[in-house]
Amino acid sequence: MPNTGRPSQDCHLCRQRRVKCDLGRPGCQRCVKYRVECPGYRDQHDLVFRNANPSTVKKRRKRATAKEGDQDDSKSPSPAGTRSSTPASLVSNGEATFTFDSKTELLPLPGDTVSTPLTTISRPLTEHWTNHSVPIILNVYSTLDFLHNIYRINPRNGPLVWAAHLFTRTYVTNIRYPVSVYKESEVENQRELGTYLGKTLSAVNTALKEPDGAFRDDVLATVCILANYELLVGSLGRMELLSPWHLHTRGLYSILKTRGTEQLLTAEGRTAFWPCYNMVQIQALVSNMECPPESGEWLGIIRNNLYDGEGFTLHISVFITKCTHVQATILDLLLRRDFAAAEEQYESLVAQLAEAEKHVNNYVRTATDSTHDLDVYMRNLYYSAIIKGYSYLLMLANFLTHYAPCRITLHQLRAQRTHCLQMVRAAGQFIVDSVPYSLGPLAAGKDKSPKVLFDALKMVWPLTAVYIVGATLAEQKSEAEAALLFIGREVGVRQALNTYPGKLLLPLEARHPLGLAPDDDPTPPFTDR
């Protein structure tokens, strides 16, 4: 007797007890809660079995043909190589049941551009989505060799596998909402994501309790993926510095600190260090704090044992450490409204930032290799630091124009203010101009693979800097906002949609220089997170 309604997919014990099952694999959590072994689930063939009576099949095909004819009258036919307008799968509770006939195409994984027509298959194919999570995340992070090596060594166990499930399911959910026959699918999806997040965090905590836990590359990579996961879900704006992204980034710093300097003496340790340390530096720029105090020692070791292709990254990282020191120092002076200390440190702070910028420019002019020309990510990270550093120098100059005993003349302060505006806006233009290069293949529809997600993630912070800092031009803000909206909607990075200016409680003197009324000031009030 065939199923005539919507058959339950619950495990055998939950169906017998008539309770809701969470459909966990290999066993549900309700069985675990009652301390019994989950007996498993019914065969998927039983759930989709249909009466194979010839007359029934004939009627079904007739209805399908009539429906296709109606659709052809109202819509133009789909071009070759694109998805069929009729869903070829029903995704529910983490499983996809695919049914094919001669007119149906296989739903591709994210990244496939051409679907493959298949002949009739007499029975449905069922495969759990987690079988694709590791390949997808390796496609996303295709340029991170150390991540590929970790999965190659330990492909099935450990926190990194749970992180792959969490990241991949979130990405696929964001970019391509699943077709579901159940109204409660969204709730079930969030519950499943919560389960994988809990298992990932639990696995990381368990690993870090072991003596060598912080030295495991898979643990370091997992925390890095967790930080990027928070960008996918857009949590950076929550609870300020207590947001999960900030907590995961601080976790990266703690692990790097525990690993010490020996990890920097090998090529493998260096490749694991850079992506994590760059994220730590972004966190310092975002939160207006200084880079870790160990930065000088770490970067000094790298400078003394430099590998090919590291020069540009090293110089940019050194510049960011100087820039974060300048912005943190100025912010403290402004919040304390300490005019005397601001005057005393003004020339030193200006010189520090100018000297750091000079070192980067000298390296670019004299470098024998051209790797820095291709590293758009590090260039944009550099320009975002320029925006933050010089916007704070701008506010410091504004602040001192209101200090009557100041030995620095108004002419000098206003000249410095003009220079800061030029630097901020030039850096903002560089970032905006890099968008077609970074996101062009995606925007043109030429590349829909998950690997563009990594490029989009790396553009979120530089574009955010252009958008939220008041000294950038209005048209630059508009272009940055449009790019962020594209990243959020087309690539699935929800943080790009949650980027909005928030005002710092800074003195009015820092926002408007003496002699210019607010309405005459071409610089909008400074905004930041």
XYZ file of C-alpha atoms in Angstrom:
529
model
C 0.000 0.000 0.000
C 1.620 3.300 -1.017
C 1.924 6.326 1.245
C -0.930 8.717 0.512
C -0.038 11.634 2.773
C 3.160 13.208 4.029
C 5.008 10.316 5.675
C 6.930 10.939 8.869
C 10.696 10.996 8.541
C 11.187 10.656 12.318
C 13.279 7.844 13.713
C 11.565 4.574 14.617
C 11.524 5.263 18.366
C 10.186 8.827 18.049
C 7.431 7.618 15.706
C 6.567 4.855 18.154
C 6.469 7.306 21.086
C 4.650 9.918 18.934
C 7.092 12.713 19.749
C 8.880 15.242 17.551
C 12.249 14.045 16.237
C 15.094 16.431 15.374
C 16.181 14.108 12.527
C 19.820 14.234 13.620
C 22.296 11.933 11.933
C 23.365 9.256 12.664
C 21.022 9.424 15.673
C 18.584 12.008 16.961
C 19.230 14.078 20.072
C 15.939 13.070 21.691
C 17.133 9.455 21.883
C 20.412 10.681 23.324
C 18.457 12.680 25.908
C 16.599 9.547 27.007
C 19.894 7.616 27.087
C 18.877 5.053 24.529
C 20.434 4.108 21.246
C 18.638 5.688 18.313
C 17.191 2.848 16.182
C 17.608 4.869 12.986
C 15.230 5.942 10.263
C 13.051 4.385 7.632
C 14.502 3.744 4.206
C 14.013 6.770 2.011
C 12.500 4.569 -0.685
C 9.589 3.928 1.680
C 9.013 7.652 2.041
C 8.774 8.404 -1.647
C 7.188 5.145 -2.892
C 4.507 5.701 -5.486
C 1.954 3.414 -7.053
C 3.441 2.177 -10.317
C 0.062 1.330 -11.872
C 0.372 2.082 -15.619
C -2.835 4.105 -15.725
C -1.692 6.235 -12.784
C 1.671 6.899 -14.406
C -0.065 7.878 -17.656
C -2.335 10.369 -15.866
C 0.591 11.852 -13.988
C 2.578 12.393 -17.195
C -0.459 13.949 -18.840
C -0.857 16.442 -15.995
C 2.863 17.281 -16.095
C 2.722 17.885 -19.872
C -0.285 20.174 -19.510
C 1.421 22.126 -16.733
C 4.572 22.580 -18.837
C 2.418 23.874 -21.699
C 0.833 26.471 -19.434
C 4.229 27.606 -18.244
C 5.537 27.885 -21.818
C 2.672 30.245 -22.652
C 3.473 32.593 -19.765
C 7.255 32.349 -19.662
C 10.003 32.120 -22.254
C 11.929 28.833 -22.276
C 15.023 28.566 -20.117
C 18.288 28.920 -21.980
C 20.506 25.903 -22.361
C 22.813 25.160 -19.497
C 20.627 26.769 -16.830
C 18.526 25.268 -14.074
C 15.136 23.885 -14.848
C 12.277 26.093 -13.614
C 10.741 23.032 -11.956
C 12.614 22.013 -8.806
C 14.406 18.731 -9.266
C 14.805 18.162 -5.559
C 13.026 18.610 -2.299
C 15.358 19.531 0.532
C 14.121 18.918 4.035
C 15.835 18.354 7.345
C 19.268 18.218 5.771
C 18.513 15.561 3.130
C 17.920 15.980 -0.579
C 15.777 13.516 -2.513
C 16.457 13.860 -6.240
C 14.002 12.553 -8.820
C 14.889 12.604 -12.514
C 13.214 12.095 -15.851
C 14.322 12.805 -19.403
C 13.476 16.536 -19.078
C 14.988 17.159 -15.662
C 18.493 18.390 -14.939
C 20.639 17.552 -11.957
C 20.762 20.410 -9.452
C 24.445 21.389 -9.348
C 26.450 22.182 -6.277
C 27.289 25.854 -5.730
C 30.018 26.658 -8.234
C 28.772 24.485 -11.119
C 27.759 26.571 -14.100
C 26.383 23.882 -16.396
C 23.963 21.222 -15.246
C 24.120 17.708 -16.699
C 21.002 16.121 -18.234
C 20.365 12.600 -17.035
C 18.249 9.784 -18.373
C 15.345 8.342 -16.422
C 16.233 6.802 -13.087
C 13.723 4.398 -11.679
C 14.363 5.232 -8.026
C 15.225 8.385 -6.047
C 18.728 9.139 -4.888
C 19.251 10.359 -1.348
C 22.469 11.922 -0.086
C 23.079 13.940 3.064
C 24.350 17.467 2.427
C 27.287 17.031 4.823
C 28.970 14.861 2.179
C 29.586 18.082 0.244
C 30.563 20.428 3.080
C 34.307 19.768 3.051
C 34.673 20.037 -0.762
C 32.717 23.292 -0.726
C 34.782 24.872 2.049
C 38.008 23.806 0.334
C 36.705 25.502 -2.788
C 35.957 28.657 -0.777
C 39.452 28.693 0.747
C 41.197 27.443 -2.380
C 44.237 29.657 -1.760
C 44.855 28.536 1.836
C 47.253 25.627 1.416
C 47.517 24.903 5.120
C 43.762 24.322 5.330
C 43.890 21.823 2.472
C 46.765 20.001 4.153
C 44.826 19.689 7.400
C 41.821 18.126 5.711
C 44.118 15.808 3.806
C 45.726 14.558 7.025
C 42.558 14.282 9.127
C 39.573 14.365 6.766
C 36.860 12.868 8.988
C 37.354 13.766 12.628
C 37.995 16.840 14.732
C 36.570 20.347 15.133
C 37.465 21.393 11.596
C 34.941 18.964 10.119
C 32.156 20.349 12.319
C 33.227 23.862 11.284
C 32.978 22.820 7.631
C 29.398 21.614 8.162
C 28.474 24.832 9.983
C 30.084 27.191 7.471
C 28.849 25.366 4.380
C 25.252 25.022 5.562
C 25.165 28.722 6.459
C 26.625 29.728 3.105
C 24.229 27.553 1.099
C 21.280 28.771 3.178
C 22.257 32.409 2.634
C 22.918 32.176 -1.078
C 20.302 29.647 -2.102
C 17.353 29.059 0.170
C 16.385 25.393 0.067
C 13.173 24.241 -1.577
C 11.121 22.580 1.128
C 7.737 20.965 1.457
C 7.601 21.769 5.161
C 6.538 25.126 6.560
C 8.722 24.566 9.602
C 11.864 24.098 7.452
C 13.374 27.462 8.468
C 12.995 26.643 12.149
C 14.489 23.207 11.600
C 17.356 24.742 9.612
C 18.201 27.168 12.408
C 18.011 24.364 14.920
C 20.407 22.299 12.834
C 22.827 25.228 12.521
C 22.655 25.696 16.275
C 23.519 22.042 16.742
C 26.568 22.268 14.471
C 27.705 25.509 16.102
C 27.465 23.887 19.516
C 29.398 20.830 18.375
C 32.085 22.990 16.769
C 32.567 25.124 19.891
C 32.532 22.033 22.103
C 35.168 20.334 19.945
C 37.385 23.439 20.057
C 37.065 23.782 23.828
C 37.857 20.100 24.318
C 40.904 20.343 22.056
C 42.234 23.473 23.807
C 42.155 21.666 27.139
C 44.749 19.234 25.832
C 48.425 20.144 26.316
C 49.054 20.449 22.592
C 45.616 21.798 21.688
C 46.752 25.334 20.827
C 49.517 23.920 18.628
C 47.116 21.986 16.430
C 46.634 23.630 13.055
C 43.111 22.245 12.769
C 42.096 24.087 15.953
C 43.609 27.346 14.686
C 41.870 26.929 11.323
C 38.559 26.127 13.027
C 38.592 29.366 15.029
C 39.461 31.269 11.856
C 36.490 29.691 10.062
C 34.259 30.487 13.039
C 35.198 34.164 12.708
C 34.295 34.116 9.016
C 31.077 32.261 9.866
C 30.081 35.227 12.037
C 30.502 37.452 8.980
C 28.192 35.130 7.056
C 25.478 35.484 9.683
C 26.199 39.194 10.228
C 26.845 39.215 13.982
C 29.574 41.873 14.076
C 27.150 44.648 14.979
C 25.812 42.836 18.033
C 26.917 43.741 21.539
C 29.874 45.747 20.236
C 33.154 44.207 21.470
C 31.306 41.259 22.979
C 30.053 40.125 19.581
C 30.978 36.554 18.592
C 33.256 37.807 15.816
C 35.332 39.815 18.282
C 35.457 36.867 20.676
C 36.627 34.450 17.971
C 39.243 36.946 16.785
C 40.539 37.320 20.326
C 40.637 33.542 20.446
C 42.884 33.580 17.387
C 45.245 35.971 19.159
C 45.309 33.779 22.282
C 46.200 30.719 20.211
C 48.920 32.589 18.296
C 50.336 33.846 21.586
C 50.369 30.332 23.066
C 52.037 28.881 19.989
C 54.921 31.290 20.490
C 57.660 32.194 18.049
C 58.853 28.696 17.123
C 55.892 28.321 14.780
C 57.239 31.265 12.755
C 60.476 29.462 11.905
C 58.873 26.989 9.499
C 57.074 27.501 6.206
C 54.053 25.532 7.465
C 53.804 27.617 10.621
C 54.134 30.833 8.629
C 51.305 29.948 6.230
C 49.063 29.242 9.212
C 50.118 32.476 10.949
C 49.407 35.077 8.271
C 45.653 34.698 7.641
C 44.976 34.542 11.375
C 47.205 37.478 12.264
C 45.709 39.615 9.486
C 42.289 39.004 11.015
C 43.629 40.022 14.431
C 44.902 43.258 12.872
C 41.516 43.939 11.278
C 39.931 43.494 14.700
C 42.316 46.146 16.070
C 41.370 48.557 13.266
C 37.651 47.920 13.750
C 37.737 48.347 17.535
C 40.162 51.322 17.546
C 42.660 49.373 19.634
C 46.359 48.619 19.265
C 47.669 45.429 17.714
C 48.904 42.728 20.139
C 52.056 43.687 22.042
C 53.802 40.610 20.613
C 53.439 42.024 17.091
C 56.891 43.613 17.073
C 58.580 40.350 18.048
C 56.552 38.265 15.606
C 57.118 40.572 12.651
C 60.785 40.983 13.559
C 61.346 37.209 13.341
C 59.622 37.126 9.971
C 61.706 40.064 8.723
C 64.921 38.260 9.677
C 63.824 35.064 7.917
C 61.734 36.314 5.022
C 60.282 33.863 2.502
C 59.544 34.661 -1.125
C 56.338 36.641 -1.549
C 56.124 37.752 2.091
C 57.723 41.185 1.742
C 54.603 43.138 0.872
C 52.498 41.420 3.531
C 55.189 42.111 6.131
C 55.440 45.824 5.305
C 51.665 46.268 5.322
C 51.412 44.471 8.669
C 54.113 46.688 10.188
C 52.266 49.760 8.908
C 49.018 48.566 10.488
C 50.704 48.119 13.878
C 51.875 51.749 13.709
C 48.493 52.934 12.501
C 46.563 51.181 15.278
C 48.943 52.689 17.853
C 48.259 56.177 16.453
C 44.474 55.751 16.372
C 44.317 54.259 19.888
C 46.498 57.034 21.310
C 44.465 59.807 19.655
C 41.163 58.254 20.711
C 42.335 58.194 24.321
C 43.380 61.862 24.139
C 40.059 62.907 22.647
C 37.945 60.944 25.106
C 39.874 62.512 27.995
C 39.691 65.960 26.355
C 43.345 66.411 27.242
C 44.406 69.421 25.163
C 47.859 69.723 26.746
C 48.776 66.081 26.106
C 47.332 66.296 22.614
C 49.601 69.238 21.820
C 52.602 67.464 23.311
C 52.106 64.259 21.279
C 50.780 65.801 18.068
C 54.046 66.104 16.127
C 55.212 62.654 17.219
C 51.967 61.002 16.107
C 52.050 62.760 12.735
C 55.668 61.702 12.227
C 55.019 58.073 13.198
C 52.276 57.627 10.640
C 54.188 59.455 7.915
C 57.329 57.380 8.561
C 55.366 54.112 8.467
C 53.746 55.130 5.182
C 57.150 56.083 3.760
C 58.533 52.585 4.457
C 55.658 50.975 2.546
C 56.072 53.324 -0.409
C 59.839 52.736 -0.528
C 59.325 48.979 -0.565
C 56.788 49.178 -3.378
C 59.152 51.291 -5.475
C 62.210 49.081 -4.913
C 60.672 45.585 -4.726
C 62.124 43.242 -7.339
C 59.032 41.033 -7.486
C 55.533 42.043 -8.521
C 53.550 39.985 -6.022
C 52.311 43.127 -4.266
C 50.673 44.269 -7.487
C 48.471 41.183 -7.480
C 47.662 41.065 -3.769
C 44.539 43.183 -3.809
C 43.595 41.998 -0.335
C 46.745 43.384 1.326
C 46.555 46.582 -0.710
C 42.990 47.188 0.441
C 43.934 46.326 4.001
C 46.666 48.964 3.733
C 44.258 51.562 2.344
C 41.695 50.827 5.045
C 44.414 51.477 7.628
C 45.263 54.737 5.838
C 41.612 55.763 6.153
C 41.469 55.006 9.865
C 44.861 56.474 10.767
C 44.547 59.744 8.871
C 40.934 60.252 9.910
C 42.118 60.234 13.532
C 44.946 62.656 12.736
C 42.300 64.854 11.111
C 40.271 64.849 14.314
C 43.373 65.602 16.376
C 44.112 68.639 14.208
C 40.490 69.752 14.538
C 40.724 69.325 18.293
C 43.839 71.473 18.691
C 42.377 74.383 16.728
C 40.211 74.971 19.804
C 43.225 75.102 22.168
C 44.216 78.764 22.479
C 47.662 78.214 24.146
C 48.670 75.724 21.428
C 52.105 76.491 19.979
C 51.126 74.879 16.682
C 49.645 77.562 14.476
C 46.168 77.411 12.981
C 47.753 77.539 9.532
C 49.789 74.380 10.280
C 46.799 72.561 11.747
C 44.580 73.400 8.792
C 47.308 72.343 6.362
C 47.558 69.033 8.194
C 43.792 68.710 8.064
C 43.818 69.219 4.281
C 46.572 66.606 3.896
C 44.568 64.100 5.967
C 41.480 64.656 3.839
C 43.496 64.025 0.685
C 44.987 60.805 2.083
C 41.649 59.453 3.290
C 39.864 60.162 0.037
C 42.673 58.835 -2.154
C 42.701 55.590 -0.143
C 38.925 55.375 -0.353
C 39.079 55.715 -4.125
C 41.668 52.934 -4.396
C 39.358 50.605 -2.490
C 36.301 51.510 -4.546
C 38.262 51.128 -7.792
C 39.348 47.606 -6.783
C 35.756 46.333 -6.595
C 35.494 45.420 -10.310
C 38.741 43.454 -10.052
C 37.698 41.595 -6.904
C 34.021 41.079 -7.646
C 33.945 41.569 -11.409
C 33.727 37.878 -12.419
C 30.860 37.384 -9.995
C 29.024 40.547 -11.010
C 29.380 39.623 -14.687
C 27.963 36.170 -14.047
C 31.166 34.485 -15.230
C 32.069 32.879 -11.918
C 29.453 31.575 -9.519
C 31.711 29.166 -7.644
C 32.085 29.308 -3.859
C 35.690 30.481 -4.207
C 34.434 34.024 -4.884
C 33.066 33.988 -1.327
C 36.585 34.275 0.108
C 37.304 37.292 -2.103
C 34.019 38.864 -1.013
C 34.748 38.260 2.671
C 38.071 40.060 2.279
C 36.331 43.091 0.751
C 33.820 43.600 3.577
C 36.106 45.487 5.960
C 37.813 47.826 3.404
C 34.430 48.781 1.931
C 33.042 49.255 5.437
C 35.899 51.649 6.232
C 35.014 53.726 3.170
C 31.339 53.697 4.098
C 31.491 54.575 7.807
C 34.353 57.094 8.021
C 33.019 60.612 7.635
C 36.012 62.033 5.754
C 35.452 59.980 2.589
C 33.508 61.513 -0.267
C 29.763 61.026 -0.605
C 30.101 59.292 -3.971
C 32.688 56.933 -2.494
C 30.301 56.052 0.307
C 27.556 55.422 -2.244
C 29.744 53.088 -4.317
C 30.943 51.263 -1.204
C 27.382 50.817 -0.009
C 26.306 49.412 -3.385
C 29.196 46.930 -3.341
C 28.349 45.865 0.213
C 24.728 45.293 -0.743
C 25.865 43.180 -3.672
C 28.125 41.104 -1.431
C 25.331 40.640 1.081
C 22.621 39.680 -1.400
C 24.481 37.900 -4.191
C 27.325 36.266 -2.256
C 25.463 35.613 0.976
C 27.693 37.556 3.405
C 25.070 38.966 5.744
C 27.573 41.209 7.545
C 27.717 43.346 4.408
C 24.007 44.062 4.881
C 24.463 44.902 8.565
C 27.131 47.528 8.002
C 25.888 50.869 9.213
C 27.578 53.946 10.688
C 27.497 54.379 14.418
C 28.612 57.553 16.130
C 31.476 57.685 18.601
C 30.895 59.942 21.582
C 33.745 62.307 20.711
C 34.100 65.977 21.690
C 32.540 68.473 19.310
C 35.964 70.123 18.925
C 37.316 66.935 17.316
C 34.588 66.933 14.694
C 34.587 70.619 13.696
C 37.718 72.806 13.490
C 37.747 76.340 14.797
C 36.795 78.911 12.195
C 34.495 76.630 10.203
C 30.844 76.389 11.075
C 29.348 72.902 10.894
C 27.427 73.852 7.746
C 30.610 75.106 6.056
C 32.717 72.116 7.020
C 33.148 69.790 3.999
C 33.862 66.907 6.355
C 30.823 65.146 7.847
C 30.958 64.228 11.540
C 33.218 61.255 12.084
C 31.363 57.980 12.350
C 32.599 54.594 13.344
C 31.531 51.455 15.132
